[in-house]
Amino acid sequence: MQLTAEQLNIVNHHQGAAIVYAVAGAGKSTTMAHRVQHLVQHHNIKPPRILVCSFSKATVSDINKKIEQLGVTGASCYTFNALGRKIVQKTVQMGYWSAFNEEHIEHRSSQLAMRALVELGKQLGKNFSQLDVNQEDLQNYISVCKGNLCYADLLAAKLPIHCKQIAQQAEHSNRHYLKAYQLHEQIRQQHNWLTFDDQLLLAWEALERFDEIRAWAKQQFDFLLVDEFQDVNKVQAQIADILTEDHRNYMAIG
């Protein structure tokens, strides 16, 4: 495939940060694949040292397939959630946390939201169906909160002092949503459950709480490429920033 001059500029960029603006259909994944190939073949970067992140498994699979078609195997292609899970699992493996219950993770957020609403109803002397809180809206609210480092109870989280400049206390115009979020977290912690959103939130926490985890994570990759950067939320941006803080070989594409 013949790359355009613009694509070649992206492929040939070596070290340092770069922002790439691209519209849909501009050949982003193809360009990313060629950049990985260029780093491997022209700069002798080992494929596992190149981290490529996107949002969906399908997109990550497509990018990885294109990289392999260019003769490069073993590049570290992850969804953000898979990357977060890798960090959380390493934290458990190194003894900082107990193993989380990841069973039925695809349904865990829905189950937790319902249990939180039932408990809130009990506390208010109502059936949960009578509450002015919608279960789906609650799930979305909690997901957005966690993606933006908004805690149900910031003080109870006992984050390192420097993290309180980044994280914040969640708020809502309807106090029942915040209370339901707090109950959601109490129930989750009692059972040591992990949700999809926690894969990233807890990964960020691990990187901020434990110097050994932070050092390990930063040593894994020499280059980072982030696809669909316009959709990156706060926790994803913070993790990417930590992983590249020693070298800033960080290409944001969106």
XYZ file of C-alpha atoms in Angstrom:
254
model
C 0.000 0.000 0.000
C 1.250 3.470 -0.926
C 1.079 5.828 2.050
C 0.373 9.535 1.644
C 2.887 12.195 2.643
C 0.833 12.921 5.761
C 0.785 9.247 6.730
C 4.535 8.970 6.191
C 5.109 11.904 8.551
C 3.243 9.972 11.236
C 5.022 6.703 10.499
C 8.470 8.304 10.539
C 7.988 10.336 13.721
C 10.534 8.920 16.139
C 10.685 10.139 19.725
C 8.600 12.546 21.753
C 4.922 13.382 21.955
C 2.725 13.836 18.889
C -0.932 14.609 18.276
C -2.474 13.340 15.041
C -5.801 14.709 13.826
C -7.665 12.374 11.499
C -11.202 12.026 10.187
C -13.057 8.724 9.883
C -11.824 6.687 6.930
C -8.437 8.403 6.841
C -6.575 5.125 7.297
C -5.668 5.546 10.954
C -5.279 1.866 11.771
C -3.191 1.269 8.654
C -0.947 4.198 9.544
C -0.591 2.969 13.125
C 0.381 -0.476 11.864
C 3.042 0.999 9.581
C 4.362 3.122 12.438
C 4.787 0.022 14.597
C 6.563 -1.713 11.717
C 8.834 1.321 11.258
C 9.774 1.423 14.947
C 10.620 -2.278 14.901
C 12.482 -2.451 11.609
C 14.219 0.945 11.560
C 14.769 1.666 15.257
C 15.141 -1.897 16.571
C 12.315 -1.525 19.089
C 11.091 -4.900 20.298
C 7.382 -5.355 19.440
C 6.228 -5.994 23.049
C 7.746 -2.626 24.012
C 5.228 -0.837 21.767
C 1.821 -0.342 23.397
C -1.178 0.277 21.147
C -4.455 1.144 22.886
C -7.983 1.575 21.628
C -11.484 1.128 23.006
C -13.052 -1.953 21.447
C -11.749 -5.489 21.075
C -12.681 -5.374 17.389
C -10.569 -2.274 16.732
C -7.606 -3.646 18.668
C -7.876 -6.940 16.793
C -7.998 -5.092 13.460
C -4.914 -3.016 14.259
C -3.008 -6.076 15.486
C -3.952 -7.998 12.340
C -2.635 -5.183 10.152
C 0.595 -5.084 12.145
C 1.061 -8.832 11.684
C 0.370 -8.516 7.947
C 3.391 -6.213 7.840
C 5.545 -8.973 9.320
C 5.586 -7.822 12.947
C 4.271 -10.088 15.697
C 4.042 -9.588 19.434
C 3.175 -5.891 19.657
C 1.304 -5.040 22.877
C -2.183 -4.279 21.555
C -4.787 -3.776 24.289
C -8.126 -2.228 24.949
C -7.848 0.277 27.775
C -9.800 -2.073 30.020
C -7.495 -4.992 29.259
C -4.510 -2.790 30.081
C -6.143 -1.772 33.358
C -6.872 -5.389 34.210
C -3.222 -6.291 33.545
C -2.109 -3.639 36.052
C -4.675 -4.729 38.649
C -3.646 -8.378 38.288
C 0.027 -7.457 38.708
C -0.855 -5.540 41.871
C -2.613 -8.626 43.233
C 0.262 -10.884 42.151
C 2.749 -8.689 44.010
C 0.700 -8.956 47.191
C -0.616 -5.420 47.516
C -4.268 -6.455 47.167
C -6.285 -9.624 47.610
C -7.551 -11.269 44.433
C -10.759 -9.719 43.145
C -13.875 -11.667 42.238
C -14.196 -11.205 38.469
C -16.959 -13.766 37.994
C -19.857 -12.507 35.842
C -18.041 -9.226 35.323
C -20.133 -8.476 32.236
C -23.270 -8.330 34.418
C -21.734 -7.027 37.628
C -22.489 -3.324 37.140
C -26.159 -3.998 36.465
C -26.417 -6.326 39.451
C -24.709 -3.859 41.756
C -26.917 -0.978 40.636
C -30.034 -3.014 41.358
C -28.780 -4.107 44.765
C -27.897 -0.527 45.627
C -31.398 0.625 44.679
C -33.025 -2.129 46.725
C -30.910 -1.171 49.734
C -31.663 2.524 49.236
C -35.362 1.712 49.092
C -35.118 -0.192 52.369
C -33.386 2.726 54.045
C -36.087 5.110 52.834
C -38.944 2.730 53.620
C -39.928 2.409 49.954
C -39.993 -0.161 47.209
C -37.039 0.517 44.914
C -39.477 1.016 42.017
C -40.850 4.067 43.828
C -37.485 5.810 43.934
C -36.711 8.757 41.685
C -33.641 6.891 40.441
C -33.522 4.969 37.171
C -31.316 1.875 37.210
C -29.822 2.437 33.767
C -29.214 6.109 34.517
C -27.556 5.103 37.786
C -25.227 2.687 35.989
C -24.278 5.380 33.488
C -23.763 7.930 36.259
C -21.443 5.590 38.169
C -19.542 4.674 35.005
C -18.999 8.336 34.114
C -17.970 9.096 37.693
C -15.370 6.340 37.786
C -14.077 7.264 34.343
C -13.527 10.797 35.588
C -12.080 9.857 38.999
C -15.149 11.045 40.905
C -15.427 8.945 44.058
C -18.593 8.024 45.927
C -16.791 8.976 49.146
C -13.464 10.646 48.469
C -12.403 10.769 52.116
C -13.168 7.076 52.654
C -11.033 6.182 49.614
C -7.944 7.335 51.568
C -6.019 8.224 48.443
C -2.453 9.538 48.680
C -2.480 13.273 49.309
C -1.206 14.178 45.840
C -4.107 12.267 44.243
C -6.636 14.625 45.758
C -5.529 17.229 43.232
C -6.751 14.856 40.515
C -9.637 12.860 42.004
C -12.754 14.525 43.351
C -15.919 13.889 45.294
C -18.851 12.813 43.107
C -21.885 15.069 43.045
C -25.439 14.893 41.704
C -28.401 17.249 41.775
C -30.502 14.307 42.994
C -28.991 13.202 46.313
C -30.443 9.709 45.886
C -28.072 9.053 42.972
C -25.054 9.865 45.103
C -26.381 7.750 47.974
C -27.014 4.854 45.582
C -23.444 5.217 44.277
C -22.150 5.043 47.848
C -24.215 1.912 48.543
C -23.029 0.426 45.244
C -19.426 0.830 46.396
C -20.085 -0.532 49.878
C -21.642 -3.682 48.420
C -18.876 -4.072 45.822
C -16.152 -3.773 48.435
C -17.878 -6.201 50.808
C -17.754 -8.871 48.091
C -14.420 -7.729 46.605
C -16.076 -7.577 43.191
C -14.459 -6.015 40.138
C -16.478 -4.198 37.462
C -15.305 -3.063 34.031
C -15.016 0.504 35.283
C -12.950 -0.625 38.272
C -10.392 -2.227 35.974
C -9.264 1.283 35.093
C -10.029 3.118 38.324
C -8.158 0.561 40.425
C -5.309 0.419 37.912
C -4.857 4.167 38.351
C -5.050 3.771 42.126
C -2.398 1.052 42.056
C -0.075 3.223 39.990
C -0.533 6.097 42.436
C -0.462 4.101 45.686
C 2.407 1.699 45.090
C 5.806 2.869 43.843
C 6.781 -0.679 42.884
C 3.732 -1.051 40.638
C 4.335 2.346 39.065
C 7.974 1.467 38.365
C 7.012 -1.926 36.914
C 4.347 -0.427 34.645
C 6.630 2.309 33.319
C 9.313 -0.253 32.484
C 6.997 -2.275 30.232
C 6.744 0.032 27.213
C 8.943 2.441 25.247
C 6.247 3.786 22.911
C 2.516 4.374 23.261
C -0.017 4.867 20.471
C -3.582 5.751 21.490
C -6.377 5.409 18.940
C -9.618 7.465 19.107
C -7.947 9.845 21.525
C -10.921 12.210 21.423
C -12.884 9.615 23.428
C -10.285 9.136 26.166
C -11.636 9.879 29.643
C -9.767 11.195 32.657
C -8.701 7.876 34.178
C -7.437 6.597 30.815
C -5.523 9.830 30.236
C -3.959 9.637 33.695
C -2.812 6.045 33.163
C -1.326 6.892 29.755
C 0.428 9.897 31.268
C 2.004 7.769 34.006
C 3.162 5.064 31.586
C 4.976 7.628 29.438
C 6.226 10.052 32.082
C 9.868 8.977 31.677
C 10.093 9.146 27.871
C 6.972 10.883 26.463
C 6.985 8.724 23.336
C 3.242 9.193 23.221
C 1.250 9.487 20.008
C -2.400 10.493 20.373
C -4.518 9.816 17.291
C -8.068 11.087 17.008
